[in-house]
Amino acid sequence: MAASHQPKEVLEFSDDLHYKDVTPLQKFLAARLGEVVAAQAEDSDARFAAERLAEITVSDCIHLADLLGAWEEVMVEGRYDEPGQTQRLRQDVMLWWERLCETAERFRDHPAHRPRWRPLVFMNLAHAEFMASLTDSAGGVYGDGAHP
């Protein structure tokens, strides 16, 4: 049965991401990195590095939007629990979102920065529950015992 996959108002899990989440982040990063580029002297190493970061960031945004387009298909078709490529896609979405959010974090004091641009720790509720089951109350994975 096909389901609808729409953008979420509050992002809790990476499975909630939607390709429409990328455009505002891409515009924000392009503007901020454009300011960094403009502040560097022409033909300087710093300008070259800033220009490359800006170009790579645009590519990263396009790549994430493509991943999220594929993820939307998975969600609509109800294939989100399939092993293999689907799980790899799920992981990639989370990793590429985190990469872009880490760049945006550098500009967190800018008035256009959005709180939703943050790394997401878990892919979904099942992932959060699984990870919680692996750790003890002290945060270790070996319970009361020492590392083997």
JSON list of C-alpha atoms in Angstrom, two decimals:
[
{"chain": "A", "resi": 1, "resn": "MET", "atom": "CA", "xyz": [0.00, 0.00, 0.00]},
{"chain": "A", "resi": 2, "resn": "ALA", "atom": "CA", "xyz": [1.45, 3.37, -1.03]},
{"chain": "A", "resi": 3, "resn": "ALA", "atom": "CA", "xyz": [1.89, 5.92, 1.71]},
{"chain": "A", "resi": 4, "resn": "SER", "atom": "CA", "xyz": [2.47, 9.64, 1.55]},
{"chain": "A", "resi": 5, "resn": "HIS", "atom": "CA", "xyz": [5.91, 10.95, 2.48]},
{"chain": "A", "resi": 6, "resn": "GLN", "atom": "CA", "xyz": [5.68, 14.65, 3.29]},
{"chain": "A", "resi": 7, "resn": "PRO", "atom": "CA", "xyz": [8.14, 17.03, 4.96]},
{"chain": "A", "resi": 8, "resn": "LYS", "atom": "CA", "xyz": [7.91, 16.99, 8.76]},
{"chain": "A", "resi": 9, "resn": "GLU", "atom": "CA", "xyz": [7.60, 20.18, 10.78]},
{"chain": "A", "resi": 10, "resn": "VAL", "atom": "CA", "xyz": [9.96, 18.86, 13.45]},
{"chain": "A", "resi": 11, "resn": "LEU", "atom": "CA", "xyz": [12.86, 16.64, 12.43]},
{"chain": "A", "resi": 12, "resn": "GLU", "atom": "CA", "xyz": [13.46, 13.87, 14.92]},
{"chain": "A", "resi": 13, "resn": "PHE", "atom": "CA", "xyz": [14.88, 11.10, 12.73]},
{"chain": "A", "resi": 14, "resn": "SER", "atom": "CA", "xyz": [16.74, 11.03, 9.44]},
{"chain": "A", "resi": 15, "resn": "ASP", "atom": "CA", "xyz": [13.92, 8.91, 7.98]},
{"chain": "A", "resi": 16, "resn": "ASP", "atom": "CA", "xyz": [11.78, 12.07, 8.31]},
{"chain": "A", "resi": 17, "resn": "LEU", "atom": "CA", "xyz": [13.97, 14.06, 5.92]},
{"chain": "A", "resi": 18, "resn": "HIS", "atom": "CA", "xyz": [12.44, 15.07, 2.60]},
{"chain": "A", "resi": 19, "resn": "TYR", "atom": "CA", "xyz": [14.10, 16.40, -0.54]},
{"chain": "A", "resi": 20, "resn": "LYS", "atom": "CA", "xyz": [12.36, 19.73, 0.15]},
{"chain": "A", "resi": 21, "resn": "ASP", "atom": "CA", "xyz": [14.52, 20.05, 3.27]},
{"chain": "A", "resi": 22, "resn": "VAL", "atom": "CA", "xyz": [17.62, 20.51, 1.12]},
{"chain": "A", "resi": 23, "resn": "THR", "atom": "CA", "xyz": [16.72, 23.68, -0.82]},
{"chain": "A", "resi": 24, "resn": "PRO", "atom": "CA", "xyz": [16.61, 26.12, 2.12]},
{"chain": "A", "resi": 25, "resn": "LEU", "atom": "CA", "xyz": [19.82, 24.64, 3.52]},
{"chain": "A", "resi": 26, "resn": "GLN", "atom": "CA", "xyz": [21.51, 24.87, 0.13]},
{"chain": "A", "resi": 27, "resn": "LYS", "atom": "CA", "xyz": [20.49, 28.52, -0.28]},
{"chain": "A", "resi": 28, "resn": "PHE", "atom": "CA", "xyz": [21.69, 29.37, 3.22]},
{"chain": "A", "resi": 29, "resn": "LEU", "atom": "CA", "xyz": [25.05, 27.68, 2.70]},
{"chain": "A", "resi": 30, "resn": "ALA", "atom": "CA", "xyz": [25.53, 29.23, -0.74]},
{"chain": "A", "resi": 31, "resn": "ALA", "atom": "CA", "xyz": [24.92, 32.70, 0.69]},
{"chain": "A", "resi": 32, "resn": "ARG", "atom": "CA", "xyz": [27.19, 32.21, 3.72]},
{"chain": "A", "resi": 33, "resn": "LEU", "atom": "CA", "xyz": [29.99, 30.60, 1.74]},
{"chain": "A", "resi": 34, "resn": "GLY", "atom": "CA", "xyz": [29.63, 33.31, -0.92]},
{"chain": "A", "resi": 35, "resn": "GLU", "atom": "CA", "xyz": [30.32, 35.86, 1.82]},
{"chain": "A", "resi": 36, "resn": "VAL", "atom": "CA", "xyz": [33.41, 33.91, 2.88]},
{"chain": "A", "resi": 37, "resn": "VAL", "atom": "CA", "xyz": [34.65, 33.78, -0.72]},
{"chain": "A", "resi": 38, "resn": "ALA", "atom": "CA", "xyz": [34.07, 37.53, -1.22]},
{"chain": "A", "resi": 39, "resn": "ALA", "atom": "CA", "xyz": [36.06, 38.32, 1.92]},
{"chain": "A", "resi": 40, "resn": "GLN", "atom": "CA", "xyz": [39.19, 36.64, 0.52]},
{"chain": "A", "resi": 41, "resn": "ALA", "atom": "CA", "xyz": [41.77, 38.35, -1.62]},
{"chain": "A", "resi": 42, "resn": "GLU", "atom": "CA", "xyz": [41.66, 37.56, -5.35]},
{"chain": "A", "resi": 43, "resn": "ASP", "atom": "CA", "xyz": [44.07, 34.79, -6.39]},
{"chain": "A", "resi": 44, "resn": "SER", "atom": "CA", "xyz": [44.82, 33.89, -2.76]},
{"chain": "A", "resi": 45, "resn": "ASP", "atom": "CA", "xyz": [44.99, 30.38, -1.40]},
{"chain": "A", "resi": 46, "resn": "ALA", "atom": "CA", "xyz": [42.24, 31.28, 1.07]},
{"chain": "A", "resi": 47, "resn": "ARG", "atom": "CA", "xyz": [39.93, 32.34, -1.76]},
{"chain": "A", "resi": 48, "resn": "PHE", "atom": "CA", "xyz": [40.67, 29.17, -3.68]},
{"chain": "A", "resi": 49, "resn": "ALA", "atom": "CA", "xyz": [39.86, 27.07, -0.60]},
{"chain": "A", "resi": 50, "resn": "ALA", "atom": "CA", "xyz": [36.65, 29.01, 0.06]},
{"chain": "A", "resi": 51, "resn": "GLU", "atom": "CA", "xyz": [35.55, 28.68, -3.57]},
{"chain": "A", "resi": 52, "resn": "ARG", "atom": "CA", "xyz": [36.23, 24.95, -3.53]},
{"chain": "A", "resi": 53, "resn": "LEU", "atom": "CA", "xyz": [34.28, 24.50, -0.30]},
{"chain": "A", "resi": 54, "resn": "ALA", "atom": "CA", "xyz": [31.36, 26.41, -1.83]},
{"chain": "A", "resi": 55, "resn": "GLU", "atom": "CA", "xyz": [31.46, 24.25, -4.97]},
{"chain": "A", "resi": 56, "resn": "ILE", "atom": "CA", "xyz": [31.74, 21.00, -3.02]},
{"chain": "A", "resi": 57, "resn": "THR", "atom": "CA", "xyz": [28.87, 22.05, -0.78]},
{"chain": "A", "resi": 58, "resn": "VAL", "atom": "CA", "xyz": [26.61, 22.64, -3.79]},
{"chain": "A", "resi": 59, "resn": "SER", "atom": "CA", "xyz": [27.51, 19.15, -5.02]},
{"chain": "A", "resi": 60, "resn": "ASP", "atom": "CA", "xyz": [26.80, 17.69, -1.60]},
{"chain": "A", "resi": 61, "resn": "CYS", "atom": "CA", "xyz": [23.37, 19.35, -1.57]},
{"chain": "A", "resi": 62, "resn": "ILE", "atom": "CA", "xyz": [22.54, 17.96, -5.01]},
{"chain": "A", "resi": 63, "resn": "HIS", "atom": "CA", "xyz": [23.71, 14.51, -3.94]},
{"chain": "A", "resi": 64, "resn": "LEU", "atom": "CA", "xyz": [21.59, 14.61, -0.77]},
{"chain": "A", "resi": 65, "resn": "ALA", "atom": "CA", "xyz": [18.54, 15.78, -2.74]},
{"chain": "A", "resi": 66, "resn": "ASP", "atom": "CA", "xyz": [19.03, 12.82, -5.11]},
{"chain": "A", "resi": 67, "resn": "LEU", "atom": "CA", "xyz": [19.32, 10.42, -2.17]},
{"chain": "A", "resi": 68, "resn": "LEU", "atom": "CA", "xyz": [16.16, 11.86, -0.64]},
{"chain": "A", "resi": 69, "resn": "GLY", "atom": "CA", "xyz": [14.32, 11.51, -3.95]},
{"chain": "A", "resi": 70, "resn": "ALA", "atom": "CA", "xyz": [15.20, 7.82, -3.93]},
{"chain": "A", "resi": 71, "resn": "TRP", "atom": "CA", "xyz": [14.26, 7.60, -0.24]},
{"chain": "A", "resi": 72, "resn": "GLU", "atom": "CA", "xyz": [10.86, 9.09, -1.00]},
{"chain": "A", "resi": 73, "resn": "GLU", "atom": "CA", "xyz": [10.24, 6.26, -3.47]},
{"chain": "A", "resi": 74, "resn": "VAL", "atom": "CA", "xyz": [11.20, 3.72, -0.81]},
{"chain": "A", "resi": 75, "resn": "MET", "atom": "CA", "xyz": [8.83, 5.32, 1.71]},
{"chain": "A", "resi": 76, "resn": "VAL", "atom": "CA", "xyz": [5.91, 5.63, -0.72]},
{"chain": "A", "resi": 77, "resn": "GLU", "atom": "CA", "xyz": [6.33, 2.02, -1.83]},
{"chain": "A", "resi": 78, "resn": "GLY", "atom": "CA", "xyz": [6.62, 0.80, 1.76]},
{"chain": "A", "resi": 79, "resn": "ARG", "atom": "CA", "xyz": [10.05, -0.78, 1.22]},
{"chain": "A", "resi": 80, "resn": "TYR", "atom": "CA", "xyz": [11.78, 0.97, 4.16]},
{"chain": "A", "resi": 81, "resn": "ASP", "atom": "CA", "xyz": [12.48, -2.28, 6.05]},
{"chain": "A", "resi": 82, "resn": "GLU", "atom": "CA", "xyz": [14.15, -4.09, 3.16]},
{"chain": "A", "resi": 83, "resn": "PRO", "atom": "CA", "xyz": [17.76, -5.09, 3.82]},
{"chain": "A", "resi": 84, "resn": "GLY", "atom": "CA", "xyz": [20.67, -4.23, 1.57]},
{"chain": "A", "resi": 85, "resn": "GLN", "atom": "CA", "xyz": [20.50, -1.21, -0.71]},
{"chain": "A", "resi": 86, "resn": "THR", "atom": "CA", "xyz": [17.55, 0.30, 1.12]},
{"chain": "A", "resi": 87, "resn": "GLN", "atom": "CA", "xyz": [19.41, 0.29, 4.41]},
{"chain": "A", "resi": 88, "resn": "ARG", "atom": "CA", "xyz": [22.51, 1.71, 2.73]},
{"chain": "A", "resi": 89, "resn": "LEU", "atom": "CA", "xyz": [20.37, 4.50, 1.28]},
{"chain": "A", "resi": 90, "resn": "ARG", "atom": "CA", "xyz": [18.93, 5.18, 4.74]},
{"chain": "A", "resi": 91, "resn": "GLN", "atom": "CA", "xyz": [22.43, 5.43, 6.22]},
{"chain": "A", "resi": 92, "resn": "ASP", "atom": "CA", "xyz": [23.68, 7.64, 3.39]},
{"chain": "A", "resi": 93, "resn": "VAL", "atom": "CA", "xyz": [20.83, 10.10, 3.88]},
{"chain": "A", "resi": 94, "resn": "MET", "atom": "CA", "xyz": [21.78, 10.45, 7.54]},
{"chain": "A", "resi": 95, "resn": "LEU", "atom": "CA", "xyz": [25.50, 10.85, 6.80]},
{"chain": "A", "resi": 96, "resn": "TRP", "atom": "CA", "xyz": [25.13, 13.44, 4.03]},
{"chain": "A", "resi": 97, "resn": "TRP", "atom": "CA", "xyz": [22.60, 15.45, 6.07]},
{"chain": "A", "resi": 98, "resn": "GLU", "atom": "CA", "xyz": [25.06, 15.47, 8.97]},
{"chain": "A", "resi": 99, "resn": "ARG", "atom": "CA", "xyz": [27.87, 16.64, 6.71]},
{"chain": "A", "resi": 100, "resn": "LEU", "atom": "CA", "xyz": [25.85, 19.63, 5.49]},
{"chain": "A", "resi": 101, "resn": "CYS", "atom": "CA", "xyz": [24.55, 20.47, 8.96]},
{"chain": "A", "resi": 102, "resn": "GLU", "atom": "CA", "xyz": [28.10, 20.55, 10.30]},
{"chain": "A", "resi": 103, "resn": "THR", "atom": "CA", "xyz": [28.94, 23.17, 7.68]},
{"chain": "A", "resi": 104, "resn": "ALA", "atom": "CA", "xyz": [25.82, 25.17, 8.53]},
{"chain": "A", "resi": 105, "resn": "GLU", "atom": "CA", "xyz": [26.71, 24.98, 12.23]},
{"chain": "A", "resi": 106, "resn": "ARG", "atom": "CA", "xyz": [29.66, 27.28, 11.54]},
{"chain": "A", "resi": 107, "resn": "PHE", "atom": "CA", "xyz": [27.08, 29.99, 10.78]},
{"chain": "A", "resi": 108, "resn": "ARG", "atom": "CA", "xyz": [24.69, 29.19, 13.65]},
{"chain": "A", "resi": 109, "resn": "ASP", "atom": "CA", "xyz": [24.68, 32.82, 14.85]},
{"chain": "A", "resi": 110, "resn": "HIS", "atom": "CA", "xyz": [23.37, 34.11, 11.52]},
{"chain": "A", "resi": 111, "resn": "PRO", "atom": "CA", "xyz": [19.70, 35.15, 11.76]},
{"chain": "A", "resi": 112, "resn": "ALA", "atom": "CA", "xyz": [18.73, 32.94, 8.80]},
{"chain": "A", "resi": 113, "resn": "HIS", "atom": "CA", "xyz": [20.13, 29.78, 10.42]},
{"chain": "A", "resi": 114, "resn": "ARG", "atom": "CA", "xyz": [17.37, 27.29, 11.28]},
{"chain": "A", "resi": 115, "resn": "PRO", "atom": "CA", "xyz": [17.42, 25.05, 14.36]},
{"chain": "A", "resi": 116, "resn": "ARG", "atom": "CA", "xyz": [16.36, 22.06, 12.22]},
{"chain": "A", "resi": 117, "resn": "TRP", "atom": "CA", "xyz": [19.77, 22.09, 10.52]},
{"chain": "A", "resi": 118, "resn": "ARG", "atom": "CA", "xyz": [21.39, 19.76, 12.99]},
{"chain": "A", "resi": 119, "resn": "PRO", "atom": "CA", "xyz": [22.78, 16.25, 12.78]},
{"chain": "A", "resi": 120, "resn": "LEU", "atom": "CA", "xyz": [20.16, 13.62, 13.53]},
{"chain": "A", "resi": 121, "resn": "VAL", "atom": "CA", "xyz": [21.35, 10.89, 15.86]},
{"chain": "A", "resi": 122, "resn": "PHE", "atom": "CA", "xyz": [18.94, 8.16, 14.83]},
{"chain": "A", "resi": 123, "resn": "MET", "atom": "CA", "xyz": [17.40, 7.01, 11.57]},
{"chain": "A", "resi": 124, "resn": "ASN", "atom": "CA", "xyz": [14.04, 6.12, 13.14]},
{"chain": "A", "resi": 125, "resn": "LEU", "atom": "CA", "xyz": [12.42, 5.10, 16.42]},
{"chain": "A", "resi": 126, "resn": "ALA", "atom": "CA", "xyz": [13.44, 1.45, 15.99]},
{"chain": "A", "resi": 127, "resn": "HIS", "atom": "CA", "xyz": [17.08, 2.53, 15.53]},
{"chain": "A", "resi": 128, "resn": "ALA", "atom": "CA", "xyz": [16.90, 4.72, 18.67]},
{"chain": "A", "resi": 129, "resn": "GLU", "atom": "CA", "xyz": [15.41, 1.85, 20.69]},
{"chain": "A", "resi": 130, "resn": "PHE", "atom": "CA", "xyz": [17.99, -0.62, 19.37]},
{"chain": "A", "resi": 131, "resn": "MET", "atom": "CA", "xyz": [20.86, 1.70, 20.27]},
{"chain": "A", "resi": 132, "resn": "ALA", "atom": "CA", "xyz": [19.41, 2.26, 23.74]},
{"chain": "A", "resi": 133, "resn": "SER", "atom": "CA", "xyz": [19.24, -1.51, 24.27]},
{"chain": "A", "resi": 134, "resn": "LEU", "atom": "CA", "xyz": [23.00, -1.83, 23.59]},
{"chain": "A", "resi": 135, "resn": "THR", "atom": "CA", "xyz": [24.11, 0.48, 26.36]},
{"chain": "A", "resi": 136, "resn": "ASP", "atom": "CA", "xyz": [23.92, 0.33, 30.11]},
{"chain": "A", "resi": 137, "resn": "SER", "atom": "CA", "xyz": [22.97, 3.29, 32.29]},
{"chain": "A", "resi": 138, "resn": "ALA", "atom": "CA", "xyz": [26.60, 4.47, 32.29]},
{"chain": "A", "resi": 139, "resn": "GLY", "atom": "CA", "xyz": [26.68, 4.52, 28.51]},
{"chain": "A", "resi": 140, "resn": "GLY", "atom": "CA", "xyz": [28.90, 1.48, 28.07]},
{"chain": "A", "resi": 141, "resn": "VAL", "atom": "CA", "xyz": [28.18, -1.51, 25.87]},
{"chain": "A", "resi": 142, "resn": "TYR", "atom": "CA", "xyz": [29.53, -4.15, 28.29]},
{"chain": "A", "resi": 143, "resn": "GLY", "atom": "CA", "xyz": [27.11, -3.70, 31.17]},
{"chain": "A", "resi": 144, "resn": "ASP", "atom": "CA", "xyz": [28.83, -4.24, 34.51]},
{"chain": "A", "resi": 145, "resn": "GLY", "atom": "CA", "xyz": [31.80, -6.00, 33.00]},
{"chain": "A", "resi": 146, "resn": "ALA", "atom": "CA", "xyz": [35.05, -4.66, 31.65]},
{"chain": "A", "resi": 147, "resn": "HIS", "atom": "CA", "xyz": [36.07, -4.68, 28.04]},
{"chain": "A", "resi": 148, "resn": "PRO", "atom": "CA", "xyz": [36.79, -8.30, 27.06]}
]
